[in-house]
């Protein structure tokens, strides 16, 4: 069995997550951890789509060094046979006239630090083959769960995505809509940056959700589009937040956060109702919004 290190930084851009896995006919998680980004680095990541070329080049290398340092810290001298690093998505435009995507976090620093082969930049090959470049997890979901009953594997990161896998099931995967991204923006706005997310849903639990508004927002065009489909976090940015929730966020911020949380959950249920070809026997939820 080979030992492989995996690194991931999602659309929430809260830190780099690492997992040490034994890979053979199956997969065994040996260890895992998440290291938060320094506030200044996270701010640069979130601003990356607007950076000029010299700043983006600097950020690419800064993230590469961060990933390498995190890997060395995490492994504590343990040897690995290879490493995989998805990188940090700067922008993802699968539906443009000429589709494109960009991930950064220079993998050469990992290769130098670990002295093993490093695989990176996973999305472009799928897009070159005509795919959306996201979500990527259904490949692993099929490997782990493909011989069992029909299961929906739901990730709730900045953006939510689902894979349907199982024996006799043709694997299907697509983005369901917002995960944490709009909640995070609302919390940061309400707390003036003191909090980056709603830990344990505490703020949402203090509010009363506007279910009518949450259901109206299910009529936005993305939700009725058939898969394959994927999203960039820019689809639900600060302008989106203030257009749909700005008044409520000023008058009753906890109600706004509760409504956004409800809406984010409804988008997942709505996606299953519309697009899963069969009802799953089980839903397995992962990601920061689990």
Backbone as numpy.savetxt, mean C-alpha at the origin, in Angstrom:
# Nx Ny Nz CAx CAy CAz Cx Cy Cz
16.24 -25.08 1.94 15.40 -23.88 1.94 16.28 -22.63 1.94
15.99 -21.72 1.03 16.75 -20.47 0.93 16.17 -19.43 1.89
17.06 -18.56 2.36 16.61 -17.45 3.21 16.64 -16.17 2.39
15.51 -15.49 2.36 15.35 -14.29 1.54 14.85 -13.14 2.41
15.41 -11.96 2.18 14.97 -10.75 2.86 14.08 -9.95 1.92
12.91 -9.54 2.41 12.03 -8.68 1.63 11.85 -7.34 2.30
11.84 -6.27 1.50 11.64 -4.92 2.01 10.49 -4.27 1.27
9.67 -3.51 2.01 8.50 -2.88 1.41 8.24 -1.53 2.06
7.99 -0.54 1.24 7.52 0.76 1.73 6.28 1.10 0.94
5.15 1.19 1.63 3.87 1.33 0.95 3.47 2.77 0.71
2.24 2.95 0.22 1.77 4.28 -0.15 1.54 5.18 1.06
1.43 4.60 2.27 1.33 5.44 3.46 2.66 6.09 3.80
3.76 5.51 3.30 5.10 6.09 3.48 5.44 6.34 4.95
5.02 5.41 5.82 5.29 5.61 7.24 6.61 4.96 7.68
7.17 4.09 6.85 8.41 3.43 7.20 8.70 2.28 6.27
9.81 1.61 6.51 10.17 0.43 5.71 9.92 -0.82 6.54
9.19 -1.77 5.95 8.92 -3.04 6.61 9.83 -4.11 6.01
10.34 -4.97 6.89 11.27 -6.02 6.46 10.76 -7.37 6.97
10.96 -8.40 6.16 10.62 -9.76 6.56 11.74 -10.69 6.12
12.15 -11.58 7.02 13.10 -12.64 6.71 12.32 -13.92 6.55
12.40 -14.52 5.37 11.58 -15.69 5.06 12.43 -16.84 4.58
12.03 -18.05 4.96 12.58 -19.26 4.39 11.69 -19.67 3.23
12.27 -19.83 2.05 11.50 -20.09 0.85 11.95 -21.40 0.22
10.99 -22.30 -0.01 11.22 -23.56 -0.70 9.94 -23.96 -1.37
9.41 -25.11 -1.02 8.09 -25.49 -1.53 6.99 -24.68 -0.84
7.30 -24.16 0.31 6.39 -23.27 1.02 7.13 -22.02 1.43
6.57 -21.31 2.40 7.18 -20.08 2.88 7.04 -20.02 4.39
8.14 -19.74 5.06 8.16 -19.65 6.53 8.69 -18.28 6.93
7.92 -17.51 7.68 8.38 -16.21 8.16 9.26 -16.44 9.40
10.51 -16.05 9.29 11.46 -16.22 10.38 11.41 -15.03 11.34
11.31 -13.82 10.77 11.32 -12.61 11.59 10.79 -11.46 10.75
10.30 -10.41 11.41 9.83 -9.23 10.68 9.88 -8.01 11.59
9.94 -6.84 10.96 9.98 -5.58 11.72 9.63 -4.43 10.78
9.23 -3.31 11.39 9.03 -2.07 10.65 9.80 -0.96 11.34
10.54 -0.18 10.56 11.28 0.95 11.10 10.70 2.24 10.50
10.24 3.12 11.35 9.64 4.37 10.89 10.69 5.27 10.23
10.23 6.03 9.24 11.09 7.03 8.63 11.24 8.23 9.56
12.39 8.90 9.55 12.47 10.21 10.20 11.43 11.16 9.57
10.90 12.09 10.35 9.85 12.97 9.86 10.26 13.74 8.61
11.51 14.20 8.58 11.96 14.98 7.42 12.00 14.12 6.15
12.41 12.86 6.30 12.46 11.97 5.14 11.06 11.62 4.67
10.14 11.37 5.61 8.76 11.07 5.22 8.13 12.25 4.49
8.41 13.46 4.95 7.87 14.65 4.29 8.37 14.73 2.86
9.65 14.41 2.64 10.20 14.41 1.28 9.53 13.36 0.41
9.27 12.17 0.99 8.63 11.09 0.23 7.23 11.52 -0.21
6.47 12.10 0.71 5.10 12.50 0.38 5.07 13.63 -0.65
6.14 14.41 -0.67 6.23 15.52 -1.64 6.91 15.09 -2.93
7.32 13.85 -3.03 8.16 13.40 -4.15 7.57 13.69 -5.54
6.25 13.54 -5.75 5.73 13.81 -7.10 5.97 15.24 -7.58
6.21 16.18 -6.65 6.40 17.58 -7.02 7.88 17.99 -7.01
8.78 17.07 -6.67 10.20 17.43 -6.56 10.83 17.65 -7.93
11.82 18.53 -7.97 12.63 18.71 -9.17 13.63 17.56 -9.27
14.20 17.39 -10.45 15.07 16.23 -10.71 16.23 16.10 -9.72
16.98 17.15 -9.38 18.08 16.98 -8.41 17.58 16.48 -7.05
16.43 17.00 -6.59 15.89 16.57 -5.30 15.42 15.12 -5.35
14.81 14.73 -6.47 14.34 13.35 -6.62 15.52 12.39 -6.68
16.58 12.80 -7.36 17.79 11.98 -7.42 18.38 11.79 -6.03
18.42 12.89 -5.25 18.91 12.79 -3.86 18.04 11.84 -3.06
16.71 11.94 -3.21 15.79 11.11 -2.43 15.94 9.64 -2.79
16.17 9.35 -4.06 16.39 7.98 -4.50 17.57 7.35 -3.75
18.65 8.10 -3.63 19.83 7.59 -2.93 19.62 7.58 -1.41
18.95 8.61 -0.89 18.70 8.65 0.56 17.86 7.46 1.00
16.86 7.12 0.21 16.04 5.95 0.53 16.84 4.66 0.40
17.68 4.58 -0.63 18.52 3.40 -0.79 19.42 3.18 0.41
20.01 4.27 0.91 20.85 4.16 2.12 20.01 3.77 3.34
18.81 4.34 3.43 17.91 4.01 4.54 17.55 2.53 4.51
17.22 2.01 3.33 16.86 0.59 3.21 18.04 -0.30 3.61
19.24 0.05 3.14 20.42 -0.76 3.46 20.71 -0.75 4.95
20.61 0.43 5.58 20.85 0.52 7.03 19.80 -0.27 7.80
18.54 -0.20 7.35 17.48 -0.95 8.00 17.72 -2.46 7.88
18.19 -2.90 6.72 18.46 -4.32 6.51 19.56 -4.83 7.43
20.64 -4.06 7.54 21.76 -4.45 8.41 21.31 -4.48 9.87
20.55 -3.48 10.28 20.03 -3.41 11.65 19.13 -4.59 11.95
18.26 -4.95 10.99 17.29 -6.02 11.17 17.94 -7.40 11.20
18.89 -7.62 10.31 19.47 -8.96 10.18 20.40 -9.32 11.34
21.05 -8.32 11.93 21.96 -8.56 13.07 22.97 -9.66 12.75
23.54 -9.61 11.57 24.57 -10.57 11.19 24.05 -11.85 10.56
22.73 -12.05 10.52 22.18 -13.26 9.88 22.39 -13.19 8.37
22.76 -14.32 7.78 23.02 -14.37 6.35 21.74 -14.61 5.57
21.67 -14.03 4.38 20.56 -14.30 3.47 21.13 -14.65 2.10
20.31 -15.34 1.30 20.74 -15.74 -0.04 20.39 -14.71 -1.11
19.37 -13.90 -0.83 18.94 -12.89 -1.79 18.04 -11.91 -1.06
17.78 -10.78 -1.71 16.87 -9.77 -1.15 15.99 -9.22 -2.25
14.79 -8.82 -1.86 13.86 -8.18 -2.79 13.40 -6.86 -2.19
13.44 -5.80 -2.99 13.04 -4.48 -2.50 12.11 -3.84 -3.52
10.86 -3.64 -3.11 9.87 -3.04 -4.01 10.19 -1.59 -4.31
10.73 -0.88 -3.33 10.97 0.54 -3.50 9.76 1.36 -3.09
9.93 2.67 -3.13 8.87 3.61 -2.74 8.23 4.18 -4.00
6.92 3.99 -4.13 6.24 4.53 -5.29 6.18 6.05 -5.22
6.66 6.70 -6.26 6.56 8.16 -6.39 5.27 8.51 -7.11
5.01 7.81 -8.21 3.78 8.04 -8.95 3.44 6.79 -9.75
2.14 6.54 -9.89 1.68 5.34 -10.58 0.53 5.75 -11.50
0.77 5.67 -12.81 -0.19 6.15 -13.81 -0.50 5.04 -14.81
-1.28 4.05 -14.40 -1.53 2.91 -15.28 -2.54 3.18 -16.39
-3.31 4.26 -16.28 -4.39 4.49 -17.22 -4.14 5.67 -18.15
-2.93 6.18 -18.17 -2.62 7.27 -19.07 -2.53 6.81 -20.51
-2.45 7.78 -21.42 -2.31 7.44 -22.84 -1.07 6.59 -23.05
-0.01 6.93 -22.34 1.21 6.12 -22.32 1.49 5.77 -20.85
0.97 4.63 -20.35 1.06 4.29 -18.92 2.51 4.29 -18.42
2.67 4.66 -17.14 4.01 4.68 -16.55 3.89 4.52 -15.04
5.02 4.23 -14.43 5.10 4.12 -12.97 6.53 4.39 -12.56
6.74 4.88 -11.34 8.08 5.18 -10.87 8.22 4.82 -9.40
9.20 3.93 -9.12 9.56 3.59 -7.75 11.02 3.95 -7.54
11.36 4.43 -6.33 12.73 4.81 -6.03 13.19 4.12 -4.74
14.48 4.27 -4.46 15.11 3.59 -3.32 16.24 2.74 -3.87
17.31 3.39 -4.29 18.39 2.75 -5.06 18.83 1.41 -4.45
18.59 0.28 -5.17 18.88 -1.04 -4.61 20.37 -1.38 -4.55
21.21 -0.60 -5.22 22.65 -0.89 -5.18 23.21 -0.82 -3.77
22.63 0.05 -2.92 23.10 0.14 -1.54 22.83 -1.16 -0.77
21.69 -1.77 -1.06 21.38 -3.07 -0.44 22.38 -4.13 -0.90
22.63 -4.16 -2.21 23.56 -5.16 -2.76 24.95 -5.00 -2.14
25.39 -3.75 -1.97 26.70 -3.53 -1.38 26.72 -3.92 0.10
25.66 -3.59 0.81 25.63 -3.86 2.25 25.52 -5.35 2.56
24.78 -6.09 1.73 24.50 -7.49 2.03 25.37 -8.46 1.23
25.89 -8.02 0.08 26.72 -8.90 -0.74 25.97 -10.05 -1.36
24.68 -9.85 -1.65 23.87 -10.90 -2.27 23.07 -10.29 -3.42
22.52 -11.12 -4.31 21.67 -10.58 -5.39 20.45 -9.87 -4.82
20.11 -8.74 -5.43 18.94 -7.96 -5.03 18.03 -7.77 -6.24
16.77 -8.12 -6.06 15.75 -7.93 -7.10 14.92 -6.73 -6.70
14.61 -5.85 -7.67 13.88 -4.64 -7.32 13.04 -4.19 -8.51
12.27 -3.09 -8.28 11.55 -2.43 -9.36 10.58 -3.40 -10.05
9.64 -3.94 -9.29 8.78 -5.02 -9.78 7.68 -4.57 -10.74
7.18 -3.35 -10.57 5.99 -2.96 -11.32 6.19 -2.81 -12.84
7.31 -2.22 -13.30 7.41 -1.93 -14.73 7.27 -3.15 -15.64
7.81 -4.31 -15.24 7.72 -5.47 -16.12 6.27 -5.87 -16.37
5.45 -5.81 -15.32 4.04 -6.15 -15.49 3.36 -5.15 -16.43
3.72 -3.87 -16.32 3.12 -2.87 -17.19 3.62 -3.02 -18.62
4.89 -3.42 -18.77 5.42 -3.66 -20.11 4.69 -4.80 -20.80
4.17 -5.73 -19.99 3.42 -6.89 -20.52 1.94 -6.58 -20.69
1.56 -5.31 -20.42 0.17 -4.91 -20.62 -0.66 -4.88 -19.36
-0.04 -5.14 -18.21 -0.77 -5.14 -16.94 -0.83 -3.76 -16.32
-1.43 -3.71 -15.12 -1.58 -2.45 -14.40 -0.38 -2.15 -13.50
0.47 -3.14 -13.27 1.61 -2.94 -12.38 1.24 -3.00 -10.91
-0.04 -3.21 -10.62 -0.53 -3.29 -9.24 -1.92 -3.92 -9.26
-2.30 -4.61 -8.20 -1.45 -4.97 -7.07 -0.50 -6.11 -7.43
0.59 -6.24 -6.67 1.59 -7.27 -6.92 1.37 -8.52 -6.06
0.66 -8.37 -4.96 0.53 -9.45 -3.98 -0.20 -10.70 -4.48
-1.11 -10.65 -5.47 -1.83 -11.86 -5.86 -0.93 -13.03 -6.25
0.27 -12.75 -6.77 1.20 -13.83 -7.12 1.54 -14.65 -5.88
1.89 -13.95 -4.78 2.21 -14.63 -3.52 0.95 -15.25 -2.91
-0.17 -14.54 -2.99 -1.41 -15.06 -2.42 -1.79 -16.39 -3.07
-1.60 -16.49 -4.38 -1.90 -17.74 -5.07 -0.94 -18.85 -4.62
0.35 -18.50 -4.45 1.35 -19.46 -3.99 1.00 -20.00 -2.61
0.54 -19.12 -1.71 0.27 -19.52 -0.33 -1.11 -20.16 -0.15
-2.13 -19.66 -0.87 -3.52 -20.04 -0.60 -4.24 -20.69 -1.78
-3.51 -20.87 -2.89 -4.17 -21.32 -4.11 -4.76 -22.71 -4.08
-4.34 -23.56 -3.16 -4.86 -24.93 -3.11 -6.01 -25.09 -2.12
-6.39 -24.01 -1.44 -7.45 -24.09 -0.44 -8.77 -23.58 -0.95
-9.72 -23.30 -0.04 -11.02 -22.75 -0.44 -10.86 -21.33 -0.97
-11.90 -20.82 -1.60 -11.86 -19.46 -2.14 -11.65 -18.46 -1.00
-10.60 -17.67 -1.10 -10.30 -16.67 -0.08 -10.07 -15.32 -0.75
-10.51 -14.28 -0.07 -10.18 -12.92 -0.46 -9.07 -12.44 0.44
-7.95 -12.05 -0.12 -6.81 -11.53 0.63 -6.81 -10.02 0.47
-7.22 -9.32 1.51 -7.41 -7.87 1.45 -6.29 -7.14 2.16
-5.55 -6.33 1.41 -4.56 -5.45 2.00 -5.17 -4.07 2.17
-5.01 -3.50 3.37 -5.44 -2.12 3.61 -4.21 -1.31 3.96
-3.58 -0.76 2.93 -2.47 0.16 3.12 -2.97 1.56 2.84
-2.14 2.41 2.24 -2.62 3.71 1.81 -3.77 3.54 0.83
-3.56 2.61 -0.10 -4.60 2.17 -1.04 -4.95 0.73 -0.68
-6.23 0.34 -0.83 -6.65 -1.02 -0.56 -6.60 -1.86 -1.83
-6.26 -3.13 -1.69 -6.33 -4.04 -2.83 -6.70 -5.44 -2.37
-7.28 -6.22 -3.28 -7.75 -7.55 -2.96 -7.26 -8.54 -3.99
-7.03 -9.77 -3.55 -6.80 -10.90 -4.44 -7.79 -11.99 -4.07
-8.40 -12.60 -5.08 -9.26 -13.77 -4.87 -8.52 -14.97 -5.40
-8.26 -15.95 -4.53 -7.52 -17.15 -4.91 -8.18 -18.37 -4.30
-7.82 -19.54 -4.77 -8.33 -20.79 -4.22 -8.37 -21.87 -5.27
-8.60 -23.09 -4.84 -8.67 -24.22 -5.75 -9.86 -24.04 -6.70
-9.60 -24.13 -7.99 -10.65 -23.93 -8.98 -11.00 -22.49 -9.25
-10.27 -21.56 -8.61 -10.53 -20.13 -8.80 -9.46 -19.55 -9.71
-9.88 -18.80 -10.72 -8.91 -18.08 -11.53 -8.50 -16.83 -10.75
-7.21 -16.75 -10.40 -6.74 -15.67 -9.54 -7.08 -14.30 -10.13
-7.62 -13.46 -9.27 -8.03 -12.11 -9.66 -7.51 -11.14 -8.62
-6.96 -10.01 -9.06 -6.49 -9.00 -8.13 -6.70 -7.60 -8.68
-7.07 -6.66 -7.80 -7.27 -5.28 -8.23 -7.32 -4.38 -7.00
-7.13 -3.08 -7.22 -7.25 -2.10 -6.15 -8.73 -1.83 -5.88
-9.08 -1.83 -4.59 -10.48 -1.62 -4.21 -10.81 -0.15 -3.99
-9.80 0.69 -3.73 -10.04 2.10 -3.46 -9.16 2.59 -2.33
-9.58 3.61 -1.60 -8.75 4.13 -0.52 -8.63 3.12 0.61
-7.46 3.08 1.21 -7.28 2.30 2.43 -7.20 3.29 3.58
-5.93 3.65 3.94 -5.72 4.61 5.02 -5.49 6.03 4.54
-5.28 6.22 3.23 -4.70 7.50 2.78 -5.56 8.71 3.12
-6.88 8.62 2.94 -7.73 9.78 3.21 -7.89 9.98 4.72
-7.97 8.87 5.46 -8.02 8.97 6.93 -6.76 9.66 7.44
-5.59 9.24 6.92 -4.32 9.84 7.36 -4.31 11.34 7.09
-4.76 11.74 5.90 -4.78 13.17 5.56 -5.70 13.94 6.51
-6.86 13.36 6.81 -7.81 14.03 7.69 -7.24 14.18 9.10
-6.60 13.14 9.59 -6.02 13.18 10.94 -4.89 14.21 10.99
-4.03 14.21 9.97 -2.93 15.18 9.94 -3.47 16.61 9.88
-4.55 16.82 9.11 -5.15 18.16 9.02 -5.77 18.57 10.36
-6.50 17.66 10.97 -7.18 17.96 12.24 -6.20 18.24 13.36
-5.11 17.49 13.41 -4.13 17.63 14.50 -2.98 18.56 14.14
-3.09 19.21 12.96 -2.04 20.10 12.48 -0.68 19.43 12.46
-0.69 18.18 12.01 0.55 17.43 11.82 1.07 16.72 13.04
0.39 16.87 14.18 0.88 16.19 15.39 0.68 14.68 15.31
-0.35 14.25 14.59 -0.58 12.82 14.39 -0.63 12.54 12.88
-0.05 11.41 12.48 -0.02 11.06 11.06 -1.10 10.06 10.68
-1.71 9.40 11.69 -2.75 8.42 11.42 -3.61 8.25 12.67
-4.75 7.59 12.50 -5.70 7.42 13.61 -5.40 6.11 14.33
-4.49 6.18 15.29 -4.06 4.96 15.99 -5.25 4.27 16.65
-5.43 3.00 16.31 -6.51 2.16 16.86 -7.90 2.73 16.61
-8.03 3.66 15.64 -9.33 4.23 15.32 -9.93 5.08 16.43
-9.08 5.63 17.29 -9.59 6.35 18.46 -10.41 7.57 18.07
-9.94 8.35 17.11 -10.67 9.56 16.72 -11.97 9.19 16.03
-11.92 8.19 15.15 -13.14 7.78 14.44 -14.21 7.30 15.41
-13.80 6.62 16.47 -14.78 6.11 17.44 -15.46 7.22 18.22
-14.83 8.39 18.27 -15.42 9.53 18.98 -16.46 10.26 18.13
-16.49 9.96 16.83 -17.39 10.67 15.92 -18.57 9.84 15.49
-19.51 10.50 14.83 -20.68 9.84 14.27 -20.61 9.93 12.75
-20.53 8.79 12.06 -20.36 8.84 10.61 -21.63 9.26 9.88
-21.44 9.97 8.79 -22.54 10.34 7.90 -22.64 9.25 6.84
-23.49 8.27 7.08 -23.56 7.11 6.19 -24.07 7.50 4.81
-24.97 8.46 4.74 -25.50 8.89 3.44 -24.38 9.44 2.56
-23.51 10.27 3.15 -22.39 10.82 2.39 -21.43 9.71 1.97
-21.13 8.79 2.90 -20.21 7.69 2.58 -20.73 6.87 1.41
-22.03 6.61 1.38 -22.61 5.82 0.29 -22.66 6.61 -1.02
-22.89 7.93 -0.94 -22.89 8.75 -2.16 -21.53 8.70 -2.86
-20.47 8.66 -2.06 -19.13 8.67 -2.64 -18.78 7.36 -3.35
-19.60 6.33 -3.16 -19.40 5.09 -3.91 -19.74 5.25 -5.38
-20.37 6.38 -5.73 -20.73 6.62 -7.13 -19.59 7.26 -7.92
-18.45 7.54 -7.29 -17.30 8.07 -8.03 -16.86 7.08 -9.10
-16.39 7.56 -10.25 -16.17 6.70 -11.42 -15.28 5.48 -11.18
-14.23 5.60 -10.37 -13.31 4.47 -10.19 -14.03 3.22 -9.70
-15.01 3.41 -8.81 -15.61 2.25 -8.14 -16.47 1.40 -9.08
-16.96 1.98 -10.16 -17.78 1.20 -11.09 -16.95 0.61 -12.23
-15.68 1.01 -12.33 -14.82 0.46 -13.39 -14.50 -1.00 -13.12
-14.54 -1.81 -14.16 -14.24 -3.23 -14.00 -12.74 -3.46 -13.89
-12.32 -4.45 -13.13 -10.90 -4.81 -13.08 -10.46 -5.34 -14.45
-9.14 -5.30 -14.74 -8.04 -4.86 -13.86 -8.01 -3.35 -13.71
-7.71 -2.91 -12.49 -7.62 -1.48 -12.23 -6.74 -1.25 -11.01
-6.05 -0.11 -11.02 -5.19 0.24 -9.88 -5.17 1.75 -9.74
-4.63 2.21 -8.62 -4.70 3.62 -8.24 -3.35 4.15 -7.82
-3.17 5.43 -7.99 -2.09 6.18 -7.36 -2.69 6.90 -6.15
-1.91 7.04 -5.07 -2.46 7.71 -3.89 -2.88 9.14 -4.21
-2.35 9.71 -5.29 -2.73 11.05 -5.70 -4.19 11.18 -6.09
-4.87 10.03 -6.34 -6.30 10.07 -6.66 -7.11 10.55 -5.46
-6.56 10.36 -4.26 -7.25 10.77 -3.03 -6.31 11.68 -2.23
-6.09 12.87 -2.77 -5.12 13.79 -2.17 -5.81 14.83 -1.29
-5.04 15.83 -0.87 -5.59 16.86 0.02 -6.74 17.62 -0.64
-6.63 17.84 -1.96 -7.71 18.54 -2.66 -8.99 17.72 -2.62
-8.87 16.39 -2.80 -10.02 15.49 -2.70 -10.62 15.55 -1.30
-9.77 15.49 -0.28 -10.24 15.54 1.11 -11.07 16.79 1.36
-10.56 17.93 0.96 -11.24 19.18 1.30 -12.45 19.42 0.41
-12.46 18.85 -0.80 -13.64 18.99 -1.65 -14.83 18.25 -1.07
-14.59 17.04 -0.56 -15.69 16.19 -0.10 -15.94 16.25 1.40
-14.90 16.58 2.18 -15.04 16.50 3.64 -14.61 17.79 4.35
-14.23 18.83 3.59 -13.64 20.01 4.20 -14.52 20.69 5.24
-15.81 20.92 4.90 -16.71 21.60 5.83 -16.88 20.78 7.10
-17.11 19.47 6.95 -17.29 18.61 8.11 -16.02 18.54 8.94
-14.87 18.54 8.27 -13.60 18.45 8.98 -13.37 19.69 9.85
-13.86 20.83 9.40 -13.71 22.06 10.20 -14.72 22.10 11.34
-15.95 21.66 11.09 -17.01 21.79 12.10 -17.04 20.63 13.09
-16.82 19.43 12.61 -16.91 18.23 13.47 -15.87 17.23 13.00
-14.59 17.46 13.31 -13.51 16.64 12.75 -13.63 15.15 13.06
-14.08 14.80 14.27 -14.22 13.37 14.58 -15.31 12.73 13.71
-16.39 13.48 13.43 -17.43 12.96 12.54 -16.86 12.74 11.13
-16.02 13.67 10.68 -15.41 13.54 9.35 -14.52 12.30 9.28
-13.71 12.11 10.31 -12.80 10.95 10.32 -13.60 9.65 10.40
-14.68 9.65 11.19 -15.55 8.46 11.26 -16.20 8.19 9.90
-16.62 9.24 9.20 -17.27 9.07 7.90 -16.28 8.54 6.86
-15.06 9.08 6.86 -14.04 8.62 5.92 -13.68 7.16 6.20
-13.61 6.79 7.47 -13.31 5.40 7.84 -14.41 4.47 7.36
-15.67 4.87 7.59 -16.80 4.07 7.11 -16.76 3.94 5.59
-16.54 5.07 4.91 -16.50 5.06 3.44 -15.40 4.14 2.93
-14.22 4.19 3.55 -13.11 3.34 3.13 -13.47 1.86 3.26
-14.18 1.51 4.34 -14.63 0.13 4.52 -15.71 -0.24 3.50
-16.62 0.68 3.23 -17.68 0.42 2.27 -17.13 0.19 0.87
-16.05 0.89 0.51 -15.48 0.67 -0.83 -14.99 -0.76 -1.00
-14.49 -1.35 0.08 -14.03 -2.74 0.01 -15.21 -3.68 -0.18
-16.23 -3.51 0.65 -17.42 -4.36 0.54 -18.08 -4.20 -0.83
-18.14 -2.96 -1.32 -18.75 -2.68 -2.61 -17.97 -3.34 -3.75
-16.64 -3.32 -3.65 -15.81 -3.97 -4.67 -16.06 -5.47 -4.72
-16.20 -6.09 -3.55 -16.49 -7.52 -3.52 -17.84 -7.80 -4.18
-18.85 -6.99 -3.81 -20.19 -7.21 -4.34 -20.22 -7.07 -5.87
-19.50 -6.09 -6.37 -19.54 -5.83 -7.81 -18.68 -6.79 -8.63
-17.49 -7.13 -8.11 -16.49 -7.70 -9.01 -15.93 -9.07 -8.64
-16.14 -9.56 -7.44 -15.65 -10.91 -7.15 -16.62 -11.92 -7.78
-16.11 -12.83 -8.59 -17.00 -13.75 -9.30 -17.66 -14.79 -8.40
-17.14 -14.94 -7.19 -17.78 -15.84 -6.23 -17.55 -15.34 -4.82
-18.42 -15.75 -3.93 -18.32 -15.32 -2.54 -17.18 -16.09 -1.86
-16.21 -15.40 -1.25 -15.12 -16.10 -0.59 -15.59 -16.80 0.69
-14.95 -17.92 0.98 -15.24 -18.62 2.24 -14.61 -17.90 3.42
-13.60 -17.09 3.14 -12.86 -16.41 4.21 -12.23 -15.14 3.63
-12.11 -14.11 4.45 -11.37 -12.91 4.10 -10.20 -12.77 5.06
-9.00 -12.63 4.51 -7.79 -12.45 5.31 -7.33 -11.01 5.11
-7.31 -10.25 6.21 -7.01 -8.82 6.11 -5.60 -8.54 6.64
-4.84 -7.72 5.90 -3.49 -7.37 6.30 -3.27 -5.89 6.04
-2.08 -5.40 6.40 -1.74 -4.01 6.16 -2.01 -3.14 7.39
-1.55 -1.90 7.30 -1.64 -1.00 8.44 -3.06 -0.70 8.88
-4.03 -0.86 7.98 -5.43 -0.58 8.33 -6.19 -1.79 8.84
-5.48 -2.90 9.03 -6.18 -4.13 9.43 -6.96 -3.96 10.73
